[in-house]
């Protein structure tokens, strides 16, 4: 009465599309699929109760035991058992992610995954199904592919302060290429902190910090990119914080323009090298009156960063990874959404059109 595929004792079984349970007559009334790694496989029953298939991928290199029961129209139950072992892939694709369990981030934090190998176009949909981000209070969170190895997640608008966010990685057994499979199966939870969004005005030479929409907390004098090295416009998210940064112009394609090994209070805004940072080598008079940087947002500081009363130290101590810094009134273009965690510069319709 009950048929279980693959057959009992099978080895090297693919993790996708091979497990199928059916009843020739009657209805399936109970299915249990458990792995020797402790995993339990959920599935979907057909409308007439005659067949069952798993809702996700099986784990790689795992021996599964199946117990399936079917009941006929007279109420007679028949149970069948089977076991099989899934394949061990020749290549494993790991998703490196940018959030730490238990940490607190700003309202603009994007969850970003970078895969160690490319994800083929044919398997992007199944990967996106296996990786999800949920929030409490609930909000719609969607993923967007940047190329074939980066997958970012964000809601339509900034996170609400106090939101609890969980990244669900259920990639074990999910195919990512002809020979590559995912391996991770874990949840990573973190929190969203207070609201802080700052606006760096290229024309006014200021950095205004908002503690709520339209609520100014502080305004700091700043110096942005000079006319030959303008600062990107757009919304940029702080992705790293470092007390001291070694800044070398050669790493950003500017030749031997500068090499400052002890730039204090560095907060990265783009992968290409845009920072908010302290500046001790310019006179205090330029902040608030003149743009003198090579594209960064500079704030007055002292060498070594040891004075907590300086604007740079204050902003560094007040900021979280995930806070947004928006540059306005610059003659430069809008920052590319994949240059850092800057997907907020895409419309929601563009973000969700994978």
Tab-separated table of C-alpha atoms in Angstrom:
chain	number	residue	atom	x	y	z
A	1	UNK	CA	0.000	0.000	0.000
A	2	UNK	CA	2.867	2.426	0.824
A	3	UNK	CA	5.732	3.221	-1.547
A	4	UNK	CA	8.851	4.990	-0.310
A	5	UNK	CA	11.436	6.347	-2.721
A	6	UNK	CA	14.406	6.135	-2.752
A	7	UNK	CA	14.520	2.415	-2.085
A	8	UNK	CA	15.596	1.009	1.255
A	9	UNK	CA	19.394	0.991	1.620
A	10	UNK	CA	20.053	3.478	-1.183
A	11	UNK	CA	23.229	5.564	-0.900
A	12	UNK	CA	24.467	8.722	-2.604
A	13	UNK	CA	20.900	10.038	-2.743
A	14	UNK	CA	20.446	13.593	-3.990
A	15	UNK	CA	19.140	16.025	-1.382
A	16	UNK	CA	16.536	17.554	-3.691
A	17	UNK	CA	13.560	15.926	-5.405
A	18	UNK	CA	14.308	12.289	-4.601
A	19	UNK	CA	12.301	11.587	-1.434
A	20	UNK	CA	8.695	10.746	-2.340
A	21	UNK	CA	6.127	8.787	-0.340
A	22	UNK	CA	2.828	7.604	-1.810
A	23	UNK	CA	-0.140	5.351	-1.065
A	24	UNK	CA	-1.571	3.172	-3.844
A	25	UNK	CA	-4.935	3.123	-2.076
A	26	UNK	CA	-6.219	4.911	0.982
A	27	UNK	CA	-4.551	7.953	2.486
A	28	UNK	CA	-1.261	8.626	4.157
A	29	UNK	CA	-1.978	9.262	7.818
A	30	UNK	CA	1.458	9.663	9.345
A	31	UNK	CA	4.943	10.477	8.035
A	32	UNK	CA	8.153	10.744	10.051
A	33	UNK	CA	11.518	11.396	8.409
A	34	UNK	CA	14.484	11.750	10.769
A	35	UNK	CA	18.203	12.028	10.130
A	36	UNK	CA	21.042	10.549	12.157
A	37	UNK	CA	22.180	14.133	12.734
A	38	UNK	CA	18.974	14.819	14.678
A	39	UNK	CA	17.195	16.653	11.883
A	40	UNK	CA	13.488	16.192	11.232
A	41	UNK	CA	12.163	16.786	7.737
A	42	UNK	CA	8.861	18.594	7.258
A	43	UNK	CA	6.754	17.910	4.197
A	44	UNK	CA	3.622	18.672	2.252
A	45	UNK	CA	0.718	16.267	1.776
A	46	UNK	CA	-1.212	16.251	-1.471
A	47	UNK	CA	-4.838	17.329	-1.338
A	48	UNK	CA	-6.148	13.780	-1.607
A	49	UNK	CA	-3.681	12.414	0.911
A	50	UNK	CA	-2.095	10.019	-1.576
A	51	UNK	CA	1.425	11.499	-1.646
A	52	UNK	CA	3.936	13.420	0.498
A	53	UNK	CA	7.067	15.350	-0.444
A	54	UNK	CA	9.565	17.300	1.715
A	55	UNK	CA	9.241	21.073	1.769
A	56	UNK	CA	12.992	21.659	1.761
A	57	UNK	CA	16.284	19.995	1.007
A	58	UNK	CA	17.590	16.973	2.856
A	59	UNK	CA	20.943	17.328	4.600
A	60	UNK	CA	24.057	16.080	2.859
A	61	UNK	CA	25.949	13.023	4.144
A	62	UNK	CA	23.053	11.982	6.388
A	63	UNK	CA	21.333	8.645	6.957
A	64	UNK	CA	17.550	9.077	7.040
A	65	UNK	CA	14.951	6.797	8.539
A	66	UNK	CA	11.410	6.929	7.160
A	67	UNK	CA	8.237	5.682	8.857
A	68	UNK	CA	5.095	6.026	6.722
A	69	UNK	CA	1.562	4.953	7.604
A	70	UNK	CA	-1.443	4.742	5.266
A	71	UNK	CA	-5.063	4.058	6.195
A	72	UNK	CA	-7.622	2.532	3.801
A	73	UNK	CA	-11.339	3.304	3.562
A	74	UNK	CA	-12.152	0.634	6.159
A	75	UNK	CA	-9.757	2.207	8.658
A	76	UNK	CA	-7.059	-0.431	8.332
A	77	UNK	CA	-3.580	1.014	8.826
A	78	UNK	CA	-0.394	-0.213	7.188
A	79	UNK	CA	3.065	1.076	8.175
A	80	UNK	CA	6.229	0.800	6.116
A	81	UNK	CA	9.812	1.677	7.067
A	82	UNK	CA	12.857	2.500	5.027
A	83	UNK	CA	16.278	4.131	5.303
A	84	UNK	CA	18.729	5.689	2.875
A	85	UNK	CA	21.836	7.895	2.915
A	86	UNK	CA	22.269	11.185	1.072
A	87	UNK	CA	25.292	12.147	-0.993
A	88	UNK	CA	28.446	13.787	0.302
A	89	UNK	CA	29.140	16.681	-2.087
A	90	UNK	CA	32.502	17.281	-3.708
A	91	UNK	CA	32.189	21.042	-3.079
A	92	UNK	CA	30.666	22.988	-0.189
A	93	UNK	CA	29.465	26.584	-0.530
A	94	UNK	CA	29.567	28.630	2.700
A	95	UNK	CA	27.590	31.853	3.225
A	96	UNK	CA	29.656	34.307	5.279
A	97	UNK	CA	27.303	36.755	7.022
A	98	UNK	CA	27.842	40.145	8.640
A	99	UNK	CA	25.763	39.967	11.849
A	100	UNK	CA	26.740	38.554	15.236
A	101	UNK	CA	24.314	36.776	17.577
A	102	UNK	CA	23.125	39.005	20.388
A	103	UNK	CA	24.618	42.233	19.005
A	104	UNK	CA	22.713	45.497	18.580
A	105	UNK	CA	22.726	47.414	15.304
A	106	UNK	CA	21.361	50.659	13.873
A	107	UNK	CA	18.040	51.060	12.073
A	108	UNK	CA	19.685	50.873	8.638
A	109	UNK	CA	21.432	47.544	9.135
A	110	UNK	CA	21.318	45.232	6.139
A	111	UNK	CA	21.968	41.514	6.482
A	112	UNK	CA	24.590	40.627	3.885
A	113	UNK	CA	25.718	37.145	2.837
A	114	UNK	CA	28.785	36.518	0.713
A	115	UNK	CA	29.110	32.986	-0.652
A	116	UNK	CA	32.533	31.392	-0.978
A	117	UNK	CA	31.576	30.141	-4.458
A	118	UNK	CA	29.237	31.593	-7.057
A	119	UNK	CA	25.578	30.597	-6.955
A	120	UNK	CA	24.437	29.596	-10.428
A	121	UNK	CA	21.391	31.436	-11.747
A	122	UNK	CA	19.421	28.195	-11.904
A	123	UNK	CA	19.751	27.748	-8.125
A	124	UNK	CA	19.287	31.314	-6.869
A	125	UNK	CA	15.561	30.817	-6.224
A	126	UNK	CA	16.114	27.724	-4.089
A	127	UNK	CA	18.865	29.489	-2.125
A	128	UNK	CA	16.579	32.473	-1.552
A	129	UNK	CA	13.881	30.078	-0.309
A	130	UNK	CA	16.345	28.494	2.114
A	131	UNK	CA	17.634	31.789	3.544
A	132	UNK	CA	15.103	34.065	5.222
A	133	UNK	CA	15.112	36.978	7.661
A	134	UNK	CA	12.246	37.470	10.107
A	135	UNK	CA	11.456	40.284	12.522
A	136	UNK	CA	9.537	40.834	15.756
A	137	UNK	CA	7.437	42.984	15.462
A	138	UNK	CA	6.782	41.413	12.070
A	139	UNK	CA	7.743	43.287	8.917
A	140	UNK	CA	8.270	42.110	5.355
A	141	UNK	CA	11.988	41.468	4.741
A	142	UNK	CA	13.168	40.642	1.237
A	143	UNK	CA	16.459	39.516	-0.262
A	144	UNK	CA	18.252	40.989	-3.258
A	145	UNK	CA	21.046	39.398	-5.286
A	146	UNK	CA	24.080	41.470	-6.206
A	147	UNK	CA	25.715	39.286	-8.819
A	148	UNK	CA	26.129	35.551	-8.141
A	149	UNK	CA	27.791	35.497	-4.745
A	150	UNK	CA	26.198	38.245	-2.626
A	151	UNK	CA	22.685	38.203	-1.161
A	152	UNK	CA	21.441	41.103	1.034
A	153	UNK	CA	18.245	41.483	3.072
A	154	UNK	CA	16.339	44.548	4.292
A	155	UNK	CA	12.766	45.716	4.920
A	156	UNK	CA	11.101	48.412	2.818
A	157	UNK	CA	11.826	51.122	5.397
A	158	UNK	CA	14.350	51.402	8.186
A	159	UNK	CA	13.886	48.929	11.043
A	160	UNK	CA	11.776	50.093	13.969
A	161	UNK	CA	13.907	50.631	17.087
A	162	UNK	CA	13.822	47.617	19.398
A	163	UNK	CA	13.071	45.102	16.631
A	164	UNK	CA	14.366	41.566	17.158
A	165	UNK	CA	15.710	40.171	13.882
A	166	UNK	CA	16.659	36.588	13.027
A	167	UNK	CA	18.628	35.322	10.053
A	168	UNK	CA	17.550	31.762	9.212
A	169	UNK	CA	20.166	29.790	7.288
A	170	UNK	CA	18.764	26.461	6.092
A	171	UNK	CA	21.309	25.830	3.372
A	172	UNK	CA	22.355	22.294	4.242
A	173	UNK	CA	21.670	20.200	1.147
A	174	UNK	CA	20.612	23.156	-1.008
A	175	UNK	CA	22.313	22.980	-4.378
A	176	UNK	CA	24.184	26.134	-5.430
A	177	UNK	CA	25.877	24.841	-8.591
A	178	UNK	CA	26.568	21.734	-10.630
A	179	UNK	CA	28.620	20.205	-7.818
A	180	UNK	CA	28.262	22.694	-4.968
A	181	UNK	CA	25.872	22.381	-2.014
A	182	UNK	CA	25.234	24.457	1.078
A	183	UNK	CA	26.139	23.122	4.511
A	184	UNK	CA	24.917	25.623	7.119
A	185	UNK	CA	21.797	25.102	9.208
A	186	UNK	CA	21.529	27.727	11.922
A	187	UNK	CA	19.660	30.804	13.162
A	188	UNK	CA	21.382	34.081	14.101
A	189	UNK	CA	19.390	36.614	16.139
A	190	UNK	CA	20.258	40.244	16.831
A	191	UNK	CA	18.544	43.475	17.904
A	192	UNK	CA	17.935	46.930	16.491
A	193	UNK	CA	18.829	49.761	18.848
A	194	UNK	CA	17.712	53.382	19.108
A	195	UNK	CA	16.965	55.519	16.056
A	196	UNK	CA	19.907	57.464	14.677
A	197	UNK	CA	20.159	58.800	11.136
A	198	UNK	CA	22.646	61.538	10.250
A	199	UNK	CA	22.751	63.912	7.291
A	200	UNK	CA	26.061	65.236	5.969
A	201	UNK	CA	25.398	68.414	3.979
A	202	UNK	CA	28.131	69.066	1.445
A	203	UNK	CA	27.042	72.697	0.963
A	204	UNK	CA	26.538	73.586	4.629
A	205	UNK	CA	29.632	71.632	5.772
A	206	UNK	CA	27.678	70.041	8.607
A	207	UNK	CA	26.760	66.628	9.973
A	208	UNK	CA	23.328	66.709	11.602
A	209	UNK	CA	22.392	63.803	13.855
A	210	UNK	CA	18.697	62.921	14.200
A	211	UNK	CA	17.368	60.874	17.140
A	212	UNK	CA	13.989	60.502	15.420
A	213	UNK	CA	12.476	61.610	12.113
A	214	UNK	CA	12.864	65.389	12.169
A	215	UNK	CA	14.279	65.409	15.720
A	216	UNK	CA	17.753	66.985	15.788
A	217	UNK	CA	20.058	65.640	18.480
A	218	UNK	CA	23.236	67.454	17.500
A	219	UNK	CA	24.842	69.343	14.630
A	220	UNK	CA	28.579	69.045	14.040
A	221	UNK	CA	30.863	71.062	11.754
A	222	UNK	CA	32.286	68.831	9.020
A	223	UNK	CA	34.542	68.852	5.996
A	224	UNK	CA	33.565	66.696	3.003
A	225	UNK	CA	35.250	65.945	-0.332
A	226	UNK	CA	37.081	68.744	-2.083
A	227	UNK	CA	36.108	69.719	-5.674
A	228	UNK	CA	38.545	67.193	-7.147
A	229	UNK	CA	37.563	64.326	-4.800
A	230	UNK	CA	33.860	64.703	-4.184
A	231	UNK	CA	31.833	62.663	-1.722
A	232	UNK	CA	29.119	60.282	-2.924
A	233	UNK	CA	25.537	61.400	-2.431
A	234	UNK	CA	23.028	58.997	-0.927
A	235	UNK	CA	22.286	56.849	2.098
A	236	UNK	CA	25.289	54.990	3.453
A	237	UNK	CA	25.363	52.567	6.358
A	238	UNK	CA	28.184	52.338	8.886
A	239	UNK	CA	29.566	48.844	8.305
A	240	UNK	CA	32.711	48.965	10.469
A	241	UNK	CA	34.012	50.969	13.425
A	242	UNK	CA	37.711	51.142	14.230
A	243	UNK	CA	39.437	53.389	16.788
A	244	UNK	CA	42.348	53.836	14.370
A	245	UNK	CA	42.500	53.288	10.605
A	246	UNK	CA	45.558	53.148	8.351
A	247	UNK	CA	44.510	55.173	5.297
A	248	UNK	CA	46.586	54.761	2.145
A	249	UNK	CA	45.557	56.595	-1.027
A	250	UNK	CA	46.981	53.799	-3.179
A	251	UNK	CA	44.245	51.429	-1.966
A	252	UNK	CA	41.542	53.718	-3.392
A	253	UNK	CA	43.238	54.522	-6.694
A	254	UNK	CA	44.610	57.949	-5.755
A	255	UNK	CA	48.296	57.219	-6.164
A	256	UNK	CA	50.560	58.729	-3.520
A	257	UNK	CA	48.167	61.481	-2.465
A	258	UNK	CA	48.321	60.542	1.217
A	259	UNK	CA	49.318	57.894	3.768
A	260	UNK	CA	48.043	58.481	7.293
A	261	UNK	CA	48.593	55.464	9.514
A	262	UNK	CA	46.691	56.701	12.562
A	263	UNK	CA	43.397	58.176	11.373
A	264	UNK	CA	41.247	58.243	14.537
A	265	UNK	CA	37.598	57.208	14.947
A	266	UNK	CA	37.065	55.520	11.577
A	267	UNK	CA	33.545	54.513	10.528
A	268	UNK	CA	33.354	52.836	7.118
A	269	UNK	CA	30.520	53.846	4.745
A	270	UNK	CA	31.564	52.154	1.483
A	271	UNK	CA	33.668	49.208	0.402
A	272	UNK	CA	35.585	51.557	-1.898
A	273	UNK	CA	36.906	53.593	1.030
A	274	UNK	CA	34.456	56.295	2.124
A	275	UNK	CA	34.552	56.891	5.893
A	276	UNK	CA	33.342	59.244	8.539
A	277	UNK	CA	36.522	59.804	10.525
A	278	UNK	CA	38.444	62.107	12.775
A	279	UNK	CA	40.853	64.624	11.278
A	280	UNK	CA	43.696	66.151	13.313
A	281	UNK	CA	45.927	67.371	10.459
A	282	UNK	CA	43.656	70.148	9.204
A	283	UNK	CA	43.166	73.410	11.126
A	284	UNK	CA	39.964	73.600	13.137
A	285	UNK	CA	38.787	76.511	10.958
A	286	UNK	CA	38.061	74.277	7.914
A	287	UNK	CA	35.352	72.269	9.701
A	288	UNK	CA	32.026	73.887	9.000
A	289	UNK	CA	33.432	76.175	6.321
A	290	UNK	CA	35.433	74.272	3.693
A	291	UNK	CA	35.484	70.852	1.989
A	292	UNK	CA	39.041	69.530	2.093
A	293	UNK	CA	38.862	65.714	2.182
A	294	UNK	CA	39.463	63.098	-0.518
A	295	UNK	CA	35.794	62.040	-0.386
A	296	UNK	CA	35.289	61.179	3.271
A	297	UNK	CA	33.268	63.023	5.907
A	298	UNK	CA	35.859	64.541	8.214
A	299	UNK	CA	35.240	65.700	11.784
A	300	UNK	CA	37.622	67.627	14.024
A	301	UNK	CA	39.781	65.387	16.208
A	302	UNK	CA	43.145	65.213	17.974
A	303	UNK	CA	46.013	62.902	17.132
A	304	UNK	CA	45.499	59.621	18.949
A	305	UNK	CA	41.783	60.339	19.372
A	306	UNK	CA	42.164	60.665	23.125
A	307	UNK	CA	39.974	63.733	23.645
A	308	UNK	CA	36.342	62.595	24.094
A	309	UNK	CA	35.072	66.164	23.701
A	310	UNK	CA	35.993	66.438	20.013
A	311	UNK	CA	33.202	66.104	17.401
A	312	UNK	CA	34.778	62.958	15.915
A	313	UNK	CA	35.033	61.202	19.293
A	314	UNK	CA	31.481	62.202	20.197
A	315	UNK	CA	30.039	60.873	16.938
A	316	UNK	CA	32.086	57.667	17.115
A	317	UNK	CA	30.878	56.929	20.637
A	318	UNK	CA	27.273	57.786	19.712
A	319	UNK	CA	27.204	55.553	16.619
A	320	UNK	CA	26.345	51.905	16.008
A	321	UNK	CA	27.211	49.690	13.089
A	322	UNK	CA	24.027	49.886	11.018
A	323	UNK	CA	23.442	53.620	11.545
A	324	UNK	CA	22.707	55.609	8.392
A	325	UNK	CA	24.734	58.600	7.187
A	326	UNK	CA	23.099	60.350	4.240
A	327	UNK	CA	25.130	62.758	2.120
A	328	UNK	CA	23.210	65.540	0.385
A	329	UNK	CA	24.066	68.434	-1.955
A	330	UNK	CA	27.259	66.876	-3.279
A	331	UNK	CA	28.063	67.247	-6.991
A	332	UNK	CA	28.896	63.515	-7.085
A	333	UNK	CA	26.548	60.663	-8.095
A	334	UNK	CA	24.415	58.520	-5.793
A	335	UNK	CA	26.492	55.766	-4.223
A	336	UNK	CA	26.039	52.326	-5.802
A	337	UNK	CA	23.809	50.127	-3.619
A	338	UNK	CA	26.379	47.305	-3.540
A	339	UNK	CA	29.263	49.619	-2.573
A	340	UNK	CA	28.887	48.831	1.113
A	341	UNK	CA	25.549	48.130	2.807
A	342	UNK	CA	23.803	50.776	0.760
A	343	UNK	CA	20.737	49.083	-0.710
A	344	UNK	CA	18.578	51.860	0.778
A	345	UNK	CA	19.349	53.810	-2.387
A	346	UNK	CA	17.213	51.351	-4.383
A	347	UNK	CA	13.438	51.592	-4.613
A	348	UNK	CA	11.480	48.750	-3.005
A	349	UNK	CA	10.260	47.612	-6.409
A	350	UNK	CA	13.837	47.405	-7.698
A	351	UNK	CA	14.990	45.655	-4.520
A	352	UNK	CA	12.338	42.948	-4.783
A	353	UNK	CA	12.766	42.304	-8.508
A	354	UNK	CA	15.215	39.417	-8.325
